[in-house]
Amino acid sequence: MSKVKKGERTIFVCDGKKCCRYNEETKSCFKALIEESGLSNDYSVCKMKCQGMCKSAPVVYISSHDKYKKEVGVKKAKKIFQEYVIA
């Protein structure tokens, strides 16, 4: 896991035991959206340790807004990206 620099905008995707079964598409979606939007220098996607919300896997944390989002699939990832990154 890479360290987050102060002021960096990061989207964390839980990589705990249950989340890692479902998070590959979510991580890929966020990475693609960031690249397509030309925000590669501003945003990054990183793994985070288990957050204890396994029943809501996969879990995502948006550092710039201090928000946790649960059960994030591709459809929800696109909505989160529009609401918290593009907005």
Coordinates of C-alpha atoms in Angstrom, one line a residue:
M1 CA 0.0 0.0 0.0
S2 CA 1.4 3.4 -0.9
K3 CA 1.4 6.3 1.4
V4 CA -0.9 9.2 0.8
K5 CA 0.7 12.6 0.4
K6 CA -0.9 15.5 2.2
G7 CA -3.4 17.2 -0.1
E8 CA -3.6 14.3 -2.4
R9 CA -7.0 13.1 -3.4
T10 CA -7.3 9.4 -3.0
I11 CA -10.0 6.8 -3.5
F12 CA -9.4 3.9 -1.2
V13 CA -10.8 0.5 -1.9
C14 CA -11.0 -2.0 0.9
D15 CA -8.8 -5.0 0.4
G16 CA -10.0 -7.1 3.3
K17 CA -10.8 -10.7 3.1
K18 CA -14.4 -10.3 1.8
C19 CA -14.0 -7.0 -0.1
C20 CA -11.1 -8.4 -2.2
R21 CA -13.4 -11.0 -3.7
Y22 CA -15.6 -8.2 -5.2
N23 CA -13.4 -5.1 -5.6
E24 CA -11.5 -5.8 -8.7
E25 CA -14.1 -4.3 -11.1
T26 CA -14.6 -1.4 -8.8
K27 CA -10.9 -0.6 -8.7
S28 CA -10.6 -0.9 -12.4
C29 CA -13.6 1.3 -12.9
F30 CA -12.3 4.1 -10.7
K31 CA -8.8 3.9 -12.4
A32 CA -10.4 4.1 -15.9
L33 CA -12.7 7.0 -14.9
I34 CA -9.7 9.0 -13.5
E35 CA -7.7 8.4 -16.6
E36 CA -10.5 9.2 -19.0
S37 CA -11.2 12.5 -17.2
G38 CA -7.5 13.5 -17.3
L39 CA -7.2 13.5 -13.5
S40 CA -4.3 11.1 -13.2
N41 CA -2.1 13.8 -11.6
D42 CA -4.8 14.8 -9.1
Y43 CA -6.4 11.5 -8.0
S44 CA -5.2 8.0 -7.2
V45 CA -6.7 4.7 -6.3
C46 CA -5.2 2.7 -3.3
K47 CA -6.0 -0.3 -1.3
M48 CA -6.8 0.0 2.4
K49 CA -6.9 -2.6 5.2
C50 CA -10.2 -4.1 6.3
Q51 CA -12.6 -1.6 7.7
G52 CA -14.8 -4.1 9.5
M53 CA -17.8 -3.5 7.2
C54 CA -17.6 -6.9 5.6
K55 CA -21.3 -7.3 5.2
S56 CA -21.3 -4.3 2.9
A57 CA -18.4 -5.4 0.7
P58 CA -16.8 -3.8 -1.3
V59 CA -16.2 -0.6 0.8
V60 CA -14.8 2.6 -0.7
Y61 CA -13.4 5.6 1.1
I62 CA -13.2 9.0 -0.6
S63 CA -10.5 10.9 1.3
S64 CA -11.2 14.3 -0.2
H65 CA -14.8 14.2 1.3
D66 CA -14.1 11.9 4.3
K67 CA -16.9 9.6 3.1
Y68 CA -17.3 5.8 3.2
K69 CA -19.5 4.1 0.6
K70 CA -20.7 0.6 0.9
E71 CA -21.6 -2.1 -1.7
V72 CA -19.8 -0.3 -4.5
G73 CA -20.1 -2.0 -7.8
V74 CA -19.3 -0.5 -11.2
K75 CA -22.7 1.4 -11.5
K76 CA -22.3 2.9 -8.0
A77 CA -18.6 3.7 -8.7
K78 CA -19.6 5.8 -11.7
K79 CA -22.2 7.6 -9.6
I80 CA -19.7 8.3 -6.8
F81 CA -17.1 9.5 -9.3
Q82 CA -19.6 12.0 -10.7
E83 CA -20.8 13.2 -7.3
Y84 CA -17.5 13.5 -5.5
V85 CA -14.7 13.8 -8.0
I86 CA -16.1 15.6 -11.0
A87 CA -18.5 17.9 -9.0

